[in-house]
Amino acid sequence: MIEELRRANMRVNICGLEWKNPVATAAGTFSARESGRYYSPDLLGAVTTKGVSLLPRAGNPTPRIAETCGGMLNAVGLENPGADAYIEDELKYLKARGATVISNVAGRSPDEYVEVVRRLSETDADMLEINVSCPNVSEGGMTLGVDRNAVASLTRRIKAATNKPVIVKLSPNVTDICDIAAAAEDAGADAVSLINTLTGMRIDAKSGKPVLANVFGGLSGPAVKPIALAMVYRVARRVRIPVIGMGGIMTGEDAMEFLLAGATAVAVGTAALLDPCAPPRVAEELRACVASYRDPLERF
Ligand SMILES: Cc1cc2nc3c(=O)[nH]c(=O)nc-3n(C[C@H](O)[C@H](O)[C@H](O)COP(=O)(O)O)c2cc1C
């Protein structure tokens, strides 16, 4: 795999689409206009946009972000302008700048997911990522993604509603992530991405109150990387479709670990909230890691 990447000058083929390198942004941590002030989105393999629902959503009450040791908690709750505004504004803006766009899809119900997918299918979005793993909403999101039958049924309906490649984004908050990945694959998913955030919380020791208004939030950043890596390693051995790995990637070496674990591509999330240029920097550092890598004689 690494040798192949070197020979292809970092280009990867994912679900029939060529990415110029295996690095994408992770949903919810990239904004077309803000990130666009720092780098051109076409430097990356792909950009994944924030979860979009049918109608605008205000998200959860504040505070909805808290720092933790080695990471952060967020309970943003899928704030977004709704599908029509997203299509007219952010998607058009990114496509006009030559980006390969993965539109991340949210919904309160299977019907809502399918309707958003239908609308996106009429646009030039390149791939759709179905977020069945958001821990910060009471309907849809992770409530669907922890149930293999619900994931299979939704994936089947979405595949019937679109010709675009469908990535199912998996939750780590399950007993066996391989089982859910296999259910998505059997139902026709073209790829899986993992991991979304892990449920966590903080309590203010002085007031005794939860720090987040939502009480719980999703943990992301370097603290989750070993968990994400182990999950990617296991899922990549279970399914035949491409795996997009994410969780705590801060450097090219982190990204390289995910590729060695079996991911075809990676996404950079929390790192971009610290340093907006992290995604293109990780892509450049990964190029150097790939160039200097020598395959070990024995595989682990
Ligand atoms: C502020 C924030 C917002 C997020 N919003 C979304 C989202 O809308 N859809 C989604 O599928 N994942 C969302 N995620 C999860 C990330 O895409 C990613 O899966 C997770 O944070 C792990 O990667 P990281 O440790 O590199 O951040 C969000 C994460 C953060 C930190």
Short mmCIF file of C-alpha atoms in Angstrom, two decimals, residues 83-84 86-88 91-92 95 101 103 116-128 162 164:
data_model
loop_
_atom_site.label_atom_id
_atom_site.label_comp_id
_atom_site.label_asym_id
_atom_site.label_seq_id
_atom_site.Cartn_x
_atom_site.Cartn_y
_atom_site.Cartn_z
CA ALA A 83 -29.44 21.67 2.75
CA ASP A 84 -30.62 24.38 0.34
CA TYR A 86 -25.45 24.71 2.00
CA ILE A 87 -25.85 23.79 -1.67
CA GLU A 88 -26.16 27.40 -2.81
CA LEU A 91 -20.80 23.65 -1.84
CA LYS A 92 -20.76 26.08 -4.80
CA LYS A 95 -16.52 23.36 -6.19
CA VAL A 101 -16.13 17.64 -1.69
CA SER A 103 -20.88 16.32 1.96
CA VAL A 116 -31.00 15.40 2.13
CA VAL A 117 -29.24 12.73 0.07
CA ARG A 118 -31.77 13.23 -2.76
CA ARG A 119 -31.09 16.97 -2.82
CA LEU A 120 -27.31 16.52 -2.72
CA SER A 121 -27.54 13.97 -5.53
CA GLU A 122 -28.63 16.74 -7.87
CA THR A 123 -25.50 18.77 -7.12
CA ASP A 124 -21.84 18.29 -7.98
CA ALA A 125 -20.88 17.07 -4.48
CA ASP A 126 -18.39 14.25 -5.07
CA MET A 127 -19.20 11.87 -2.23
CA LEU A 128 -21.71 11.67 0.61
CA THR A 162 -28.31 8.28 -5.04
CA LYS A 164 -22.94 9.14 -5.59
#
